[in-house]
Short mmCIF file of C-alpha atoms and ligand atoms in Angstrom, two decimals:
data_model
loop_
_atom_site.label_atom_id
_atom_site.label_comp_id
_atom_site.label_asym_id
_atom_site.label_seq_id
_atom_site.Cartn_x
_atom_site.Cartn_y
_atom_site.Cartn_z
CA UNK A 1 0.00 0.00 0.00
CA UNK A 2 1.46 3.32 -1.02
CA UNK A 3 -0.99 5.65 0.65
CA UNK A 4 -3.26 5.60 3.65
CA UNK A 5 -6.90 4.77 3.16
CA UNK A 6 -8.99 7.83 2.41
CA UNK A 7 -12.73 7.95 2.87
CA UNK A 8 -15.17 9.35 0.39
CA UNK A 9 -18.62 9.76 2.00
CA UNK A 10 -21.47 8.59 -0.24
CA UNK A 11 -23.76 11.36 0.86
CA UNK A 12 -22.81 14.92 1.52
CA UNK A 13 -24.84 17.35 3.58
CA UNK A 14 -25.86 20.11 1.18
CA UNK A 15 -26.15 22.77 3.86
CA UNK A 16 -23.47 21.28 6.12
CA UNK A 17 -21.08 24.04 5.20
CA UNK A 18 -23.70 26.65 6.14
CA UNK A 19 -24.22 24.98 9.50
CA UNK A 20 -20.51 24.97 10.28
CA UNK A 21 -20.04 28.58 9.25
CA UNK A 22 -23.07 29.71 11.23
CA UNK A 23 -21.95 27.85 14.31
CA UNK A 24 -18.48 29.36 14.06
CA UNK A 25 -20.06 32.81 13.63
CA UNK A 26 -22.26 32.35 16.66
CA UNK A 27 -19.31 31.28 18.74
CA UNK A 28 -17.28 34.24 17.54
CA UNK A 29 -20.19 36.57 18.30
CA UNK A 30 -20.60 35.07 21.76
CA UNK A 31 -16.90 35.50 22.47
CA UNK A 32 -17.25 39.15 21.49
CA UNK A 33 -20.26 39.67 23.73
CA UNK A 34 -18.56 37.90 26.61
CA UNK A 35 -15.46 40.10 26.26
CA UNK A 36 -17.71 43.19 26.15
CA UNK A 37 -19.58 42.11 29.25
CA UNK A 38 -16.37 41.51 31.16
CA UNK A 39 -15.06 44.91 30.05
CA UNK A 40 -18.29 46.57 31.15
CA UNK A 41 -18.11 45.08 34.65
CA UNK A 42 -14.36 45.73 34.81
CA UNK A 43 -15.05 49.40 34.01
CA UNK A 44 -17.57 49.64 36.84
CA UNK A 45 -15.23 47.94 39.28
CA UNK A 46 -12.46 50.26 38.18
CA UNK A 47 -14.65 53.34 38.71
CA UNK A 48 -15.78 52.15 42.15
CA UNK A 49 -12.35 51.00 43.34
CA UNK A 50 -10.68 52.90 46.17
CA UNK A 51 -7.98 55.32 45.09
CA UNK A 52 -6.15 54.84 48.37
CA UNK A 53 -3.22 52.39 48.30
CA UNK A 54 -3.93 49.40 50.59
CA UNK A 55 -0.18 49.06 51.26
CA UNK A 56 0.92 52.57 52.16
CA UNK A 57 -2.16 54.82 52.05
CA UNK A 58 -0.77 56.80 49.12
CA UNK A 59 -2.82 57.90 46.11
CA UNK A 60 -3.55 55.46 43.29
CA UNK A 61 -4.00 56.43 39.67
CA UNK A 62 -5.08 54.67 36.47
CA UNK A 63 -2.17 52.76 35.03
CA UNK A 64 -3.26 51.24 31.73
CA UNK A 65 -4.28 47.62 31.40
CA UNK A 66 -2.98 44.25 32.55
CA UNK A 67 -1.42 41.78 30.12
CA UNK A 68 -4.08 39.75 28.32
CA UNK A 69 -5.57 37.02 30.50
CA UNK A 70 -7.07 33.94 28.93
CA UNK A 71 -10.64 33.02 29.85
CA UNK A 72 -12.12 29.79 28.55
CA UNK A 73 -15.90 29.65 28.24
CA UNK A 74 -18.32 27.40 26.34
CA UNK A 75 -17.79 29.53 23.22
CA UNK A 76 -14.02 29.19 23.31
CA UNK A 77 -11.13 31.31 24.47
CA UNK A 78 -11.54 35.02 25.19
CA UNK A 79 -8.50 37.16 25.90
CA UNK A 80 -9.06 40.07 28.25
CA UNK A 81 -7.11 43.04 29.54
CA UNK A 82 -8.21 44.51 32.84
CA UNK A 83 -7.85 48.06 34.21
CA UNK A 84 -4.94 48.67 36.55
CA UNK A 85 -4.34 51.18 39.35
CA UNK A 86 -0.86 52.13 40.52
CA UNK A 87 0.32 53.77 43.75
CA UNK A 88 2.54 56.77 43.07
CA UNK A 89 4.35 56.35 46.39
CA UNK A 90 5.12 52.62 46.67
CA UNK A 91 4.40 51.56 43.06
CA UNK A 92 1.90 48.91 44.27
CA UNK A 93 -0.43 47.78 41.49
CA UNK A 94 -4.10 46.82 41.94
CA UNK A 95 -6.36 45.16 39.34
CA UNK A 96 -9.93 45.77 40.59
CA UNK A 97 -11.56 43.42 38.02
CA UNK A 98 -9.18 40.58 38.88
CA UNK A 99 -11.94 38.59 40.62
CA UNK A 100 -13.91 38.43 37.34
CA UNK A 101 -11.56 35.80 35.97
CA UNK A 102 -11.37 32.53 37.91
CA UNK A 103 -7.84 31.46 38.93
CA UNK A 104 -7.80 28.61 36.46
CA UNK A 105 -9.31 30.81 33.71
CA UNK A 106 -12.20 28.40 33.07
CA UNK A 107 -15.86 29.46 33.29
CA UNK A 108 -18.27 27.50 35.49
CA UNK A 109 -20.40 26.69 32.43
CA UNK A 110 -17.49 25.15 30.61
CA UNK A 111 -16.30 23.59 33.86
CA UNK A 112 -19.55 21.67 34.19
CA UNK A 113 -19.13 20.23 30.69
CA UNK A 114 -15.52 19.29 31.44
CA UNK A 115 -16.38 17.58 34.72
CA UNK A 116 -19.30 15.80 33.10
CA UNK A 117 -17.04 14.30 30.44
CA UNK A 118 -14.12 13.56 32.77
CA UNK A 119 -16.36 11.77 35.26
CA UNK A 120 -17.56 9.48 32.48
CA UNK A 121 -14.40 8.72 30.50
CA UNK A 122 -10.60 9.00 30.67
CA UNK A 123 -9.15 12.50 30.57
CA UNK A 124 -7.60 12.18 27.11
CA UNK A 125 -10.89 10.98 25.64
CA UNK A 126 -12.82 13.64 27.53
CA UNK A 127 -10.51 16.31 26.14
CA UNK A 128 -10.98 14.88 22.66
CA UNK A 129 -14.78 15.05 23.11
CA UNK A 130 -14.53 18.60 24.37
CA UNK A 131 -12.77 19.57 21.19
CA UNK A 132 -15.25 17.74 18.90
CA UNK A 133 -18.38 18.85 20.75
CA UNK A 134 -17.46 22.37 21.74
CA UNK A 135 -14.48 23.27 19.56
CA UNK A 136 -12.41 23.96 22.66
CA UNK A 137 -8.75 23.05 22.72
CA UNK A 138 -6.94 22.96 26.03
CA UNK A 139 -4.10 20.80 27.24
CA UNK A 140 -5.00 17.54 28.95
CA UNK A 141 -2.86 18.62 31.88
CA UNK A 142 -4.89 21.83 32.32
CA UNK A 143 -8.06 19.80 31.99
CA UNK A 144 -6.91 17.38 34.66
CA UNK A 145 -5.86 20.21 36.99
CA UNK A 146 -9.25 21.87 36.65
CA UNK A 147 -11.17 18.68 37.47
CA UNK A 148 -8.87 17.98 40.41
CA UNK A 149 -9.52 21.45 41.82
CA UNK A 150 -13.24 21.26 41.21
CA UNK A 151 -13.43 17.89 42.98
CA UNK A 152 -11.95 19.60 46.03
CA UNK A 153 -14.56 22.36 45.75
CA UNK A 154 -17.41 19.82 45.55
CA UNK A 155 -15.72 18.23 48.53
CA UNK A 156 -17.05 15.56 50.79
CA UNK A 157 -19.90 16.97 52.84
CA UNK A 158 -20.46 13.70 54.69
CA UNK A 159 -16.81 13.58 55.76
CA UNK A 160 -17.11 17.16 57.03
CA UNK A 161 -20.33 16.43 58.87
CA UNK A 162 -18.81 13.30 60.41
CA UNK A 163 -15.89 15.38 61.68
CA UNK A 164 -18.29 17.97 63.10
CA UNK A 165 -20.30 15.24 64.82
CA UNK A 166 -17.44 13.15 66.21
CA UNK A 167 -14.95 15.89 66.99
CA UNK A 168 -17.13 18.86 67.92
CA UNK A 169 -20.42 17.17 68.81
CA UNK A 170 -22.35 19.12 66.15
CA UNK A 171 -25.34 17.04 65.13
CA UNK A 172 -26.49 17.11 61.51
CA UNK A 173 -30.07 17.87 60.47
CA UNK A 174 -32.09 14.69 60.52
CA UNK A 175 -35.15 13.29 58.81
CA UNK A 176 -37.85 12.14 61.22
CA UNK A 177 -39.15 8.73 60.18
CA UNK A 178 -41.57 8.79 63.15
CA UNK A 179 -41.14 5.10 63.85
CA UNK A 180 -43.11 3.94 60.83
CA UNK A 181 -40.47 3.58 58.16
CA UNK A 182 -37.48 1.24 58.14
CA UNK A 183 -33.98 2.41 57.28
CA UNK A 184 -31.98 0.06 55.10
CA UNK A 185 -28.26 0.50 54.69
CA UNK A 186 -26.26 -1.36 52.08
CA UNK A 187 -22.51 -1.52 52.56
CA UNK A 188 -20.15 -2.73 49.88
CA UNK A 189 -16.66 -2.22 48.59
CA UNK A 190 -15.14 -1.98 45.15
CA UNK A 191 -11.55 -3.02 44.50
CA UNK A 192 -9.61 -0.57 42.37
CA UNK A 193 -6.40 -1.55 40.62
CA UNK A 194 -3.45 0.53 41.76
CA UNK A 195 -1.53 2.57 39.20
CA UNK A 196 1.82 1.16 38.07
CA UNK A 197 3.45 -0.28 41.19
CA UNK A 198 0.83 1.08 43.62
CA UNK A 199 -1.11 -1.63 45.45
CA UNK A 200 -4.80 -2.06 44.71
CA UNK A 201 -7.19 -0.47 47.18
CA UNK A 202 -10.83 -0.54 48.13
CA UNK A 203 -13.40 2.19 47.71
CA UNK A 204 -16.13 1.79 50.29
CA UNK A 205 -19.70 2.47 49.40
CA UNK A 206 -22.90 2.99 51.36
CA UNK A 207 -26.42 3.24 49.99
CA UNK A 208 -29.24 4.14 52.33
CA UNK A 209 -32.93 3.75 51.59
CA UNK A 210 -35.88 4.71 53.69
CA UNK A 211 -39.35 3.55 52.93
CA UNK A 212 -40.53 1.19 50.24
CA UNK A 213 -43.51 0.80 47.99
CA UNK A 214 -45.36 -2.29 46.75
CA UNK A 215 -44.44 -3.33 43.25
CA UNK A 216 -46.44 -6.54 42.81
CA UNK A 217 -47.57 -9.27 45.17
CA UNK A 218 -45.10 -9.47 48.03
CA UNK A 219 -42.35 -7.60 46.22
CA UNK A 220 -41.44 -4.15 47.43
CA UNK A 221 -39.22 -1.51 45.88
CA UNK A 222 -37.05 0.76 47.99
CA UNK A 223 -37.52 4.48 47.65
CA UNK A 224 -35.70 7.62 48.81
CA UNK A 225 -32.14 6.51 48.26
CA UNK A 226 -28.97 8.30 49.09
CA UNK A 227 -25.45 7.10 48.39
CA UNK A 228 -21.91 7.73 49.48
CA UNK A 229 -18.52 6.44 48.38
CA UNK A 230 -15.02 7.17 49.63
CA UNK A 231 -11.53 5.83 49.76
CA UNK A 232 -10.86 5.92 53.49
CA UNK A 233 -10.13 3.78 56.55
CA UNK A 234 -12.81 1.55 58.08
CA UNK A 235 -12.76 3.83 61.13
CA UNK A 236 -13.50 6.95 59.06
CA UNK A 237 -16.02 5.10 56.98
CA UNK A 238 -18.09 3.88 59.95
CA UNK A 239 -18.21 7.44 61.31
CA UNK A 240 -19.42 8.72 57.95
CA UNK A 241 -21.94 5.91 57.54
CA UNK A 242 -23.37 6.62 60.97
CA UNK A 243 -23.53 10.34 60.17
CA UNK A 244 -25.33 9.62 56.92
CA UNK A 245 -27.60 7.14 58.69
CA UNK A 246 -28.43 9.61 61.46
CA UNK A 247 -29.21 12.28 58.84
CA UNK A 248 -31.50 9.85 57.03
CA UNK A 249 -33.49 9.05 60.17
CA UNK A 250 -31.62 6.15 61.81
CA UNK A 251 -32.74 7.20 65.28
CA UNK A 252 -36.44 7.36 64.43
CA UNK A 253 -36.70 4.42 62.00
CA UNK A 254 -39.07 1.51 62.70
CA UNK A 255 -36.24 -0.93 61.93
CA UNK A 256 -32.57 -0.54 61.05
CA UNK A 257 -31.31 -3.07 58.56
CA UNK A 258 -27.81 -3.49 57.16
CA UNK A 259 -27.21 -5.51 54.01
CA UNK A 260 -23.69 -6.65 53.15
CA UNK A 261 -21.79 -9.27 51.18
CA UNK A 262 -20.37 -10.62 54.44
CA UNK A 263 -16.90 -9.11 54.06
CA UNK A 264 -15.22 -9.33 57.43
CA UNK A 265 -14.70 -5.58 57.99
CA UNK A 266 -18.35 -4.87 57.27
CA UNK A 267 -19.71 -7.56 59.61
CA UNK A 268 -17.36 -6.39 62.34
CA UNK A 269 -18.25 -2.74 61.82
CA UNK A 270 -21.98 -3.49 62.10
CA UNK A 271 -21.59 -5.72 65.18
CA UNK A 272 -19.32 -3.23 66.98
CA UNK A 273 -20.94 0.07 66.12
CA UNK A 274 -24.55 -0.61 65.15
CA UNK A 275 -25.62 -3.19 67.74
CA UNK A 276 -29.30 -2.25 67.48
CA UNK A 277 -29.37 -2.94 63.75
CA UNK A 278 -30.28 -6.18 61.99
CA UNK A 279 -27.50 -7.38 59.70
CA UNK A 280 -28.61 -9.47 56.75
CA UNK A 281 -26.34 -11.14 54.23
CA UNK A 282 -26.75 -10.35 50.58
CA UNK A 283 -28.23 -13.71 49.50
CA UNK A 284 -27.58 -13.09 45.85
CA UNK A 285 -23.90 -12.96 46.71
CA UNK A 286 -24.09 -16.19 48.72
CA UNK A 287 -25.99 -18.05 46.01
CA UNK A 288 -23.48 -16.86 43.47
CA UNK A 289 -20.72 -18.39 45.63
CA UNK A 290 -22.64 -21.66 45.94
CA UNK A 291 -23.14 -21.84 42.18
CA UNK A 292 -19.50 -20.97 41.63
CA UNK A 293 -18.36 -23.79 43.89
CA UNK A 294 -20.27 -26.51 42.05
CA UNK A 295 -19.50 -24.98 38.69
CA UNK A 296 -21.78 -23.98 35.84
CA UNK A 297 -21.65 -27.44 34.30
CA UNK A 298 -22.54 -29.43 37.42
CA UNK A 299 -24.60 -32.49 36.51
CA UNK A 300 -26.11 -35.53 38.17
CA UNK A 301 -25.63 -35.79 41.94
CA UNK A 302 -23.61 -32.60 42.01
CA UNK A 303 -26.46 -30.66 40.45
CA UNK A 304 -28.94 -32.15 42.91
CA UNK A 305 -26.76 -31.17 45.85
CA UNK A 306 -26.24 -27.68 44.42
CA UNK A 307 -29.99 -27.16 44.01
CA UNK A 308 -30.63 -28.39 47.55
CA UNK A 309 -28.03 -25.94 48.87
CA UNK A 310 -29.65 -23.12 46.89
CA UNK A 311 -33.08 -24.02 48.31
CA UNK A 312 -31.59 -23.99 51.80
CA UNK A 313 -30.37 -20.47 51.01
CA UNK A 314 -33.93 -19.49 50.11
CA UNK A 315 -35.09 -20.82 53.51
CA UNK A 316 -32.31 -18.95 55.32
CA UNK A 317 -31.03 -22.11 57.02
CA UNK A 318 -27.27 -21.62 57.52
CA UNK A 319 -26.65 -24.96 59.27
CA UNK A 320 -28.46 -26.86 56.52
CA UNK A 321 -26.47 -25.04 53.81
CA UNK A 322 -23.23 -25.89 55.62
CA UNK A 323 -24.28 -29.53 56.04
CA UNK A 324 -25.09 -29.89 52.35
CA UNK A 325 -21.93 -28.20 51.14
CA UNK A 326 -19.69 -30.05 53.59
CA UNK A 327 -21.17 -33.36 52.44
CA UNK A 328 -20.05 -32.75 48.87
CA UNK A 329 -17.10 -34.79 47.65
CA UNK A 330 -15.63 -32.86 44.77
CA UNK A 331 -13.86 -34.87 42.09
CA UNK A 332 -11.60 -31.90 41.50
CA UNK A 333 -9.17 -31.79 44.46
CA UNK A 334 -8.60 -28.06 43.85
CA UNK A 335 -12.22 -27.47 44.86
CA UNK A 336 -11.62 -28.68 48.41
CA UNK A 337 -10.07 -25.37 49.50
CA UNK A 338 -12.92 -23.36 48.00
CA UNK A 339 -15.36 -25.72 49.73
CA UNK A 340 -13.71 -25.13 53.13
CA UNK A 341 -13.68 -21.40 52.56
CA UNK A 342 -17.34 -21.30 51.68
CA UNK A 343 -18.26 -23.38 54.75
CA UNK A 344 -16.29 -20.94 56.89
CA UNK A 345 -17.90 -17.94 55.18
CA UNK A 346 -21.39 -19.28 55.85
CA UNK A 347 -20.44 -20.06 59.46
CA UNK A 348 -19.17 -16.51 59.96
CA UNK A 349 -22.34 -15.06 58.48
CA UNK A 350 -24.85 -17.53 59.96
CA UNK A 351 -26.67 -14.83 61.95
CA UNK A 352 -26.84 -12.55 58.95
CA UNK A 353 -28.43 -15.39 56.93
CA UNK A 354 -30.92 -16.30 59.66
CA UNK A 355 -31.82 -12.63 60.15
CA UNK A 356 -33.61 -12.63 56.81
CA UNK A 357 -36.55 -14.19 58.62
CA UNK A 358 -36.88 -10.93 60.57
CA UNK A 359 -37.05 -8.55 57.64
CA UNK A 360 -39.14 -8.00 54.55
CA UNK A 361 -36.49 -6.59 52.20
CA UNK A 362 -34.30 -9.27 50.68
CA UNK A 363 -33.07 -7.95 47.38
CA UNK A 364 -29.68 -6.36 47.03
CA UNK A 365 -29.72 -5.25 43.40
CA UNK A 366 -29.92 -1.63 44.50
CA UNK A 367 -26.64 -1.95 46.41
CA UNK A 368 -24.86 -3.45 43.41
CA UNK A 369 -26.34 -0.70 41.30
CA UNK A 370 -24.99 1.92 43.70
CA UNK A 371 -21.50 0.42 43.54
CA UNK A 372 -21.77 0.24 39.79
CA UNK A 373 -22.83 3.89 39.41
CA UNK A 374 -20.59 5.41 42.06
CA UNK A 375 -17.48 3.27 41.61
CA UNK A 376 -17.28 0.74 38.80
CA UNK A 377 -18.37 2.66 35.73
CA UNK A 378 -15.60 5.20 35.85
CA UNK A 379 -12.95 3.48 37.96
CA UNK A 380 -13.09 -0.18 37.00
CA UNK A 381 -13.13 -0.22 33.23
CA UNK A 382 -10.86 -2.56 31.36
CA UNK A 383 -7.19 -1.77 31.76
CA UNK A 384 -7.80 1.07 34.20
CA UNK A 385 -5.61 1.68 37.21
CA UNK A 386 -5.59 4.55 39.66
CA UNK A 387 -3.73 6.31 42.40
CA UNK A 388 -5.86 6.90 45.47
CA UNK A 389 -5.53 10.60 44.72
CA UNK A 390 -6.77 10.28 41.14
CA UNK A 391 -9.64 8.11 42.33
CA UNK A 392 -10.60 10.69 44.95
CA UNK A 393 -11.11 13.26 42.14
CA UNK A 394 -13.78 11.12 40.53
CA UNK A 395 -15.83 10.08 43.57
CA UNK A 396 -17.33 13.50 44.43
CA UNK A 397 -18.83 13.76 40.94
CA UNK A 398 -20.13 10.18 41.00
CA UNK A 399 -21.75 10.78 44.39
CA UNK A 400 -23.27 14.09 43.20
CA UNK A 401 -24.75 12.31 40.22
CA UNK A 402 -26.03 9.31 42.19
CA UNK A 403 -27.76 11.61 44.66
CA UNK A 404 -29.28 13.69 41.85
CA UNK A 405 -27.44 16.77 43.09
CA UNK A 406 -25.45 17.45 39.94
CA UNK A 407 -27.77 20.19 38.71
CA UNK A 408 -28.19 21.66 42.18
CA UNK A 409 -24.44 21.98 42.61
CA UNK A 410 -23.70 23.35 39.15
CA UNK A 411 -26.56 25.81 39.11
CA UNK A 412 -25.19 27.33 42.28
CA UNK A 413 -21.67 27.20 40.91
CA UNK A 414 -22.80 29.05 37.78
CA UNK A 415 -24.49 31.65 39.94
CA UNK A 416 -27.97 30.89 38.61
CA UNK A 417 -30.92 32.02 40.67
CA UNK A 418 -32.27 28.87 42.29
CA UNK A 419 -35.94 29.56 41.59
CA UNK A 420 -35.12 30.33 37.96
CA UNK A 421 -33.22 27.07 37.63
CA UNK A 422 -35.71 24.76 39.26
ZN1 LIG B 1 1.31 52.50 48.05
#
């Protein structure tokens, strides 16, 4: 082959050229209007600014304009020069309109688009999309720095509230469930692959639901969900979970139910710190383990035993499940270890299996879904690896989105009037 493949589209948009030109014109016009608006406000700020030097009290006079500053907005880059004042005595220079341009030179409107893309796909791809969708070209490093800074601005309200509660005794606002609604708390963890030589680590996740509504027959669907995810120690996490739980009405709930996959740290956390709660094991997880032990292709006696064990799961009979699994004689010697481990796992979680008889909510799909939305989709894609720092820049956005607070946050960030935005 002597040349690269070239593509000749079969159909060409007759007015495509018009569309492109018009769009470019609109963007150019918007950049002009934006620059004018900034100049207008800068003029006002310049007129209103004090003529007394803040350093020495001397007199300040107009001193031309600043060097051009770059401001990126949804319409592209605008370059702006701002009025300057200079002290005749100490030569101090003030730029009254300085606060008009954010430190990173990126508008909140564009910032929302950037964070939206970066919280859904890798930075390089997000930057590529930004250039295709909005015609904006910035370096990936600048992009990354902006998102990192914004993540810190979004912050972790639950972590702050937990600090206030545990260190200063400041109680958060709470929902009153008046003793007639249960509070269900799902706890799970997602393993994230460490970047390069960094070890892998776990992001912990909590989803809390209060109240439920009938779907059909005996099935109920949980409503009013709130989620949280963080990369932190078990100690910090249990403080944050209890803060979130208290906020959601833990103290006034008719019942307090924890659902987990039986991971040791979760069971221990619930037993030690939430003794008045009922801990139930995620049965989907257990059944998945049972099926995995016997294998997908189990046949004959093995299949019979497997189905009996699964039925015992449905009856929440831990000793019967253990008896059935322990009685199995796997042909594959390698299975013996997995068999012992599963027996031990069921033994450790026997109470959490039996506890299902006390509660009416058994499904756990909503917890998996929470982990998927808050952790897996952005952090666990094929080939991805993270530093704990990089991961911590993604979680605030995922949590905002899960809790349907994205628009609330960004509308405030863009300075929109709340009643106009709602
Ligand atoms: Zn001065």
